[in-house]
CSV table of C-alpha atoms and ligand atoms in Angstrom, one decimal:
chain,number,residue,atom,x,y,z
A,1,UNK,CA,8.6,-10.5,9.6
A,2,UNK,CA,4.8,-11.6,10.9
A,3,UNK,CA,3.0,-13.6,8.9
A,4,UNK,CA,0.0,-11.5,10.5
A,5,UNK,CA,-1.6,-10.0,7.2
A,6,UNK,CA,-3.0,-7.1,9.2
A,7,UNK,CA,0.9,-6.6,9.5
A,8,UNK,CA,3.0,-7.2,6.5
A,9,UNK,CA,6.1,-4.8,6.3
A,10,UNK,CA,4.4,-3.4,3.6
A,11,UNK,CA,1.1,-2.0,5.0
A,12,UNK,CA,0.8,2.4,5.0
A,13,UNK,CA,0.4,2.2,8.9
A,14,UNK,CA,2.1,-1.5,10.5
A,15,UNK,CA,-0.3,-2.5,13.4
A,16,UNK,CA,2.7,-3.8,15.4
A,17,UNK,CA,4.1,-2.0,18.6
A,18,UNK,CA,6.7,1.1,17.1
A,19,UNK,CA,9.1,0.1,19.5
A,20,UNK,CA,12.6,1.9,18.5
A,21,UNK,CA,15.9,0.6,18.8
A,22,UNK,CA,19.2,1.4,17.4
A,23,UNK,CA,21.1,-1.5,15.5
A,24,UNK,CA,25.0,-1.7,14.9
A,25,UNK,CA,25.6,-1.8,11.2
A,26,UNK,CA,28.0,-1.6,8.5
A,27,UNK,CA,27.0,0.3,5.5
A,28,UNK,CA,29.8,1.5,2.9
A,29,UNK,CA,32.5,-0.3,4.9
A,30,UNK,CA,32.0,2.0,8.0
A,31,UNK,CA,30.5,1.4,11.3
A,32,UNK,CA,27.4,3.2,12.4
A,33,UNK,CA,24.5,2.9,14.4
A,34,UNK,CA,21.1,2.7,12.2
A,35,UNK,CA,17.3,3.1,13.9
A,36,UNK,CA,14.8,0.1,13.0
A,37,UNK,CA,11.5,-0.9,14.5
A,38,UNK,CA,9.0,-3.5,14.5
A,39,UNK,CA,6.7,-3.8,11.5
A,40,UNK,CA,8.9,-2.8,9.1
A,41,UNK,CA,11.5,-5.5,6.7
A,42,UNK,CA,14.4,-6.7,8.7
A,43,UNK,CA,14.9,-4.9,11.7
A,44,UNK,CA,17.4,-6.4,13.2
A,45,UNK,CA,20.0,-6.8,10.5
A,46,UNK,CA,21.0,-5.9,7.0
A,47,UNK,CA,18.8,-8.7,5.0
A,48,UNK,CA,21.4,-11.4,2.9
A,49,UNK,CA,19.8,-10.1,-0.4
A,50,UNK,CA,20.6,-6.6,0.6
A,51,UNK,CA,24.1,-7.3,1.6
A,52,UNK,CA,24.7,-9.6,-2.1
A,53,UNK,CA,23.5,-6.4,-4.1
A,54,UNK,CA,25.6,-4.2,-2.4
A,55,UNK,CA,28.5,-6.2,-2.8
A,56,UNK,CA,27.9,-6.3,-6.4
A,57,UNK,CA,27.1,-2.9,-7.5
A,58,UNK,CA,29.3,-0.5,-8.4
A,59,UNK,CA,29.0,2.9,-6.4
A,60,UNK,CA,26.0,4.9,-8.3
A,61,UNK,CA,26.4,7.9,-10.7
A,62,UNK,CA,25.5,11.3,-9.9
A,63,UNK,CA,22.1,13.1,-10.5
A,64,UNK,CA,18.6,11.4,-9.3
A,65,UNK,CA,18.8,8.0,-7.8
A,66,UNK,CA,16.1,5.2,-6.5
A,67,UNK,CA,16.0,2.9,-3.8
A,68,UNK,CA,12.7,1.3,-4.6
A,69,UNK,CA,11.1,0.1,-1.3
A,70,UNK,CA,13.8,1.5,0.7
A,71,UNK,CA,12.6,0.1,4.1
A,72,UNK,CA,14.8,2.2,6.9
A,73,UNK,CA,17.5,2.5,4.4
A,74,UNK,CA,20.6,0.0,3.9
A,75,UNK,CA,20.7,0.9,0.3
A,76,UNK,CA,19.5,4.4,0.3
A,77,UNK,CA,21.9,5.0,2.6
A,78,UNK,CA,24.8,3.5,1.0
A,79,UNK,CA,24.2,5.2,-1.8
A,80,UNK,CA,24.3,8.3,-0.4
A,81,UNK,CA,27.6,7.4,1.2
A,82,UNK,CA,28.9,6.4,-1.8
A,83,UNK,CA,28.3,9.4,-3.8
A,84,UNK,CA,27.4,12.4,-2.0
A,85,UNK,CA,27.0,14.1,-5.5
A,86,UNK,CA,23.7,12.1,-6.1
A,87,UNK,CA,20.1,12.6,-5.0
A,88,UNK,CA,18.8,9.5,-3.5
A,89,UNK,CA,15.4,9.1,-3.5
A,90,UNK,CA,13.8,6.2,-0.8
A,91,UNK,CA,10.8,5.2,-1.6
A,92,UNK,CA,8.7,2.9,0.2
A,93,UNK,CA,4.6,2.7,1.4
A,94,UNK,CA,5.2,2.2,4.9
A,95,UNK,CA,5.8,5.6,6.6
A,96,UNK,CA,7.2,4.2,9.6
A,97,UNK,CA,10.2,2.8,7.2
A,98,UNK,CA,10.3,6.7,5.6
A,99,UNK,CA,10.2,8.0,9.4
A,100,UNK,CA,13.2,5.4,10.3
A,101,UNK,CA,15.1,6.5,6.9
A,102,UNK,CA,14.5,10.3,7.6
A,103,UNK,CA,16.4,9.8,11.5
A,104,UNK,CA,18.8,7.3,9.5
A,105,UNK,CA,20.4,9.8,7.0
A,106,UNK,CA,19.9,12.8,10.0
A,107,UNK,CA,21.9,10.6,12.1
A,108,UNK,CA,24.5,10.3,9.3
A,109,UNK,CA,24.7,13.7,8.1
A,110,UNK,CA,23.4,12.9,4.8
A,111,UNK,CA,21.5,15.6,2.9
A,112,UNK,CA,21.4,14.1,0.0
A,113,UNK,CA,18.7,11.5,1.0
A,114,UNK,CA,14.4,12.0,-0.3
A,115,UNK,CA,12.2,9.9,1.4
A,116,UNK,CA,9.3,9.4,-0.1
A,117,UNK,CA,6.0,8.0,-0.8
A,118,UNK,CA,5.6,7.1,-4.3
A,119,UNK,CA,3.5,9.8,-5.4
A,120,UNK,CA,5.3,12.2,-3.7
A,121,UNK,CA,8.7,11.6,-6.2
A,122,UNK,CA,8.0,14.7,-8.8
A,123,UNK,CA,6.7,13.7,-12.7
A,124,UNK,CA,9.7,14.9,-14.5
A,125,UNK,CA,12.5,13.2,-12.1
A,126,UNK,CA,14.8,10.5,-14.5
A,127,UNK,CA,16.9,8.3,-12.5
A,128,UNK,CA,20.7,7.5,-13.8
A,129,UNK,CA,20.2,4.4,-11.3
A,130,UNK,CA,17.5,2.1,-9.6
A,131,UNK,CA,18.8,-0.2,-6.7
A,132,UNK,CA,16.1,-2.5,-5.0
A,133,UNK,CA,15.6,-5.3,-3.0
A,134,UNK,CA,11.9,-5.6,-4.5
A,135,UNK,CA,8.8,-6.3,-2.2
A,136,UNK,CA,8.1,-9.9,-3.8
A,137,UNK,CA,5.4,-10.5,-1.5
A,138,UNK,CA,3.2,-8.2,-2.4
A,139,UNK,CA,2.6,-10.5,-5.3
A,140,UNK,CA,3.4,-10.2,-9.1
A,141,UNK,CA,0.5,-7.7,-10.1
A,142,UNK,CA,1.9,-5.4,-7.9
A,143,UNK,CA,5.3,-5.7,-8.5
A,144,UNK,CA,5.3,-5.8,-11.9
A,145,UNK,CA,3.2,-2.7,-11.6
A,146,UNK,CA,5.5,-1.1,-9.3
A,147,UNK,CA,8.5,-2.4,-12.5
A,148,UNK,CA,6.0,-0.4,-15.2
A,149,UNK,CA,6.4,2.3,-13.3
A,150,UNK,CA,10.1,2.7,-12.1
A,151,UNK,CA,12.0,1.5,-15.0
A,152,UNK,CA,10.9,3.5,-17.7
A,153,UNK,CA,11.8,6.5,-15.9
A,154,UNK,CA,15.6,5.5,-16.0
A,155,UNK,CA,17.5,7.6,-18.1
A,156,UNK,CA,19.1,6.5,-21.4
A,157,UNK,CA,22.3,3.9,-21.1
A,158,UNK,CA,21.0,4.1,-16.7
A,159,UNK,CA,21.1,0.7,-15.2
A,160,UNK,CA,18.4,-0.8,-12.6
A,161,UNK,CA,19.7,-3.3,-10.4
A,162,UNK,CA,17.4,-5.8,-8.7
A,163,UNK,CA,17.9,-8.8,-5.9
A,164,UNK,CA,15.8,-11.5,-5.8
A,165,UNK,CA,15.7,-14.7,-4.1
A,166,UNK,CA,16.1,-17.7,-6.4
A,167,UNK,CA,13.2,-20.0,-4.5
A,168,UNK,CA,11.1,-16.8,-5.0
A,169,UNK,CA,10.9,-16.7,-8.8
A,170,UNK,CA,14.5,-14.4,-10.0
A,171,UNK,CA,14.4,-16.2,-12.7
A,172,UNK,CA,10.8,-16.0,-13.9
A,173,UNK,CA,11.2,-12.5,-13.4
A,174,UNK,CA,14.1,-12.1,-15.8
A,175,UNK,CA,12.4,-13.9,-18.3
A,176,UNK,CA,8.8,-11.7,-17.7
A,177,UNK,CA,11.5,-8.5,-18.0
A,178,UNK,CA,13.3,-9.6,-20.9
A,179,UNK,CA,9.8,-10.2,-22.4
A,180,UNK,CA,8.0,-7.2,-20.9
A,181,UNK,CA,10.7,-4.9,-22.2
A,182,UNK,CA,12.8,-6.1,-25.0
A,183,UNK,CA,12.8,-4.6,-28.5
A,184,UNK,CA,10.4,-7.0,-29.8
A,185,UNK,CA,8.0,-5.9,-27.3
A,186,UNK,CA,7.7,-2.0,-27.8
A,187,UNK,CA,6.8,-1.2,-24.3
A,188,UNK,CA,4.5,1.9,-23.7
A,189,UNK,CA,4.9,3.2,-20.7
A,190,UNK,CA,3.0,6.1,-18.9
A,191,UNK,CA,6.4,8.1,-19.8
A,192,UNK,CA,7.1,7.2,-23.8
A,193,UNK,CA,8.4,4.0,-24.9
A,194,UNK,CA,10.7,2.2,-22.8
A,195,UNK,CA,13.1,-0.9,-24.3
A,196,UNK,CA,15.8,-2.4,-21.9
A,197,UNK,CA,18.7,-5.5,-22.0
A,198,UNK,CA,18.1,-7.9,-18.8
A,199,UNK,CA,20.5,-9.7,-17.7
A,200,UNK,CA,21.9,-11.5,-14.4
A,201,UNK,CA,24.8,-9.9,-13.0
A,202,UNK,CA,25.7,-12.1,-10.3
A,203,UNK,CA,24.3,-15.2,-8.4
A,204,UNK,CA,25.1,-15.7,-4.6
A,205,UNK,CA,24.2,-17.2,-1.4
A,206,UNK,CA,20.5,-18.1,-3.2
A,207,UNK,CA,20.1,-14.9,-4.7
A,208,UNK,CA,20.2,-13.0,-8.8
A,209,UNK,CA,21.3,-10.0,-8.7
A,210,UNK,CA,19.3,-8.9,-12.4
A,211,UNK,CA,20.3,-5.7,-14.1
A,212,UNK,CA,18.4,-3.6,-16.6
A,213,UNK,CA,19.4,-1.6,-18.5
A,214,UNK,CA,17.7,0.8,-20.9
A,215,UNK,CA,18.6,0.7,-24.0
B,1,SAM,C1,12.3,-6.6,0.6
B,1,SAM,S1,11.9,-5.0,1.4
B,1,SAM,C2,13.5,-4.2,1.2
B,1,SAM,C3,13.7,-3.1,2.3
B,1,SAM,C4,15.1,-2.4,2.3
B,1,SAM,N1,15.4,-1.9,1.0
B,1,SAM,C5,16.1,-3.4,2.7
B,1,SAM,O1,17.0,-3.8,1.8
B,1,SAM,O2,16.1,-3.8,3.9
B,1,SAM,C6,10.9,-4.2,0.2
B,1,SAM,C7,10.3,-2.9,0.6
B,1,SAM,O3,9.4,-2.5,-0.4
B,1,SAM,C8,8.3,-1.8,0.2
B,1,SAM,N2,7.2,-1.7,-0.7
B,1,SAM,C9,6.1,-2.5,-0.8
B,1,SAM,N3,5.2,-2.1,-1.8
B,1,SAM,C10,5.8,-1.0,-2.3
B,1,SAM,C11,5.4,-0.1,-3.4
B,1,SAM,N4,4.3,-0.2,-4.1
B,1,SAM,N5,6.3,1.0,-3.7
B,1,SAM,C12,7.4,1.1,-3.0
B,1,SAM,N6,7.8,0.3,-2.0
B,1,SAM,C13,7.0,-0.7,-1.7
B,1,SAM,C14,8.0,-2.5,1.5
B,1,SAM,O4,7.3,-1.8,2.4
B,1,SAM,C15,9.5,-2.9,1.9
B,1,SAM,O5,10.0,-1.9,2.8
């Protein structure tokens, strides 16, 4: 990743060359060969984080699912692997990563994959299952902007699963969740009320994996 801030990963448009390659990978316990590109989170391999939360997750339920910041698509993908039944939606602000995860899930038959932009994901979708490996350096206004958002659109009893590095604040995150959105809080989101249970699900290699689940 550059430390170029013309050229974070998470820029519309990445400034850096879009130099293609394809990269060997392991997604669902198959081989297969991904696409990745400069200017874009982890191009070269599947990131640890990534790799912890899919080892600890459970394949995903059927109906409307969310990678949130899906990059070219380790967990969108496996997802969609997992359970060809469910819709999984990729979303991400860097169109060269939604251009990558388009090829990606063309490359492995998958039509179950959306790639999206944010706004592009329709009003009345509710998700039976968020999986992310979180932007956390975009900074906490944005994230926890990008959490007001997501979560409350999970559907009754649906889970979110997050990743987070521990030297990069999982646990102050927990806590601001479990505040944010526990019953004492009444939460008003832009959808209806929104009341969750936040827990840690697992802890490995330096990473939470922190679930939430509405209640
Ligand atoms: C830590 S990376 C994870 C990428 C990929 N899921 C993986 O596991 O390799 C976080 C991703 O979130 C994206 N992102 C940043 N801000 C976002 C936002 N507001 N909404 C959706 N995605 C965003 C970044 O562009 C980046 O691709």
């Amino acid at each position: 990743m550059s430390d170029d801030s013309t050229d974070h990963y998470f820029t519309a448009q990445p400034a850096s060359p879009d130099e293609r390659r394809t990269l060997p990978v392991v997604l669902d316990g198959q081989p297969y060969e991904v696409e990745t590109a400069g200017g874009i989170f982890s191009p070269g391999r599947i990131d640890l984080g990534t790799s912890v939360l899919l080892r600890t997750v459970a394949d995903p339920p059927t109906g409307d699912v969310l990678d949130l910041g899906c990059g070219w698509g380790p967990i969108t993908l496996t997802m969609a692997l997992q359970n060809r039944q469910a819709t999984v939606w990729g979303v991400d602000v860097n169109d060269r990563a939604l251009d990558l995860l388009r090829r990606n899930a063309e490359r492995l038959g998958l039509t179950n994959v959306r790639a999206a932009r944010p706004e592009e994901v329709p009003d009345d979708v509710r998700l039976a299952a968020i999986w992310s490996n979180p932007p956390i350096r975009v900074g906490k206004e944005v994230l926890h902007s990008m959490l007001d958002t997501w979560l409350p659109r999970l559907l009754p009893g649906a889970s979110a699963h997050l990743v987070v590095q521990r030297n990069l604040g999982a646990d102050s995150l927990q806590e601001w969740m479990a505040r944010r959105y526990g019953a004492d809080a009444a939460f008003e989101s832009a959808v209806g009320p929104f009341t969750a249970s936040v827990s840690r699900l697992a802890s490995a290699k330096g990473f939470r994996v922190i679930e939430v689940t509405r209640v």
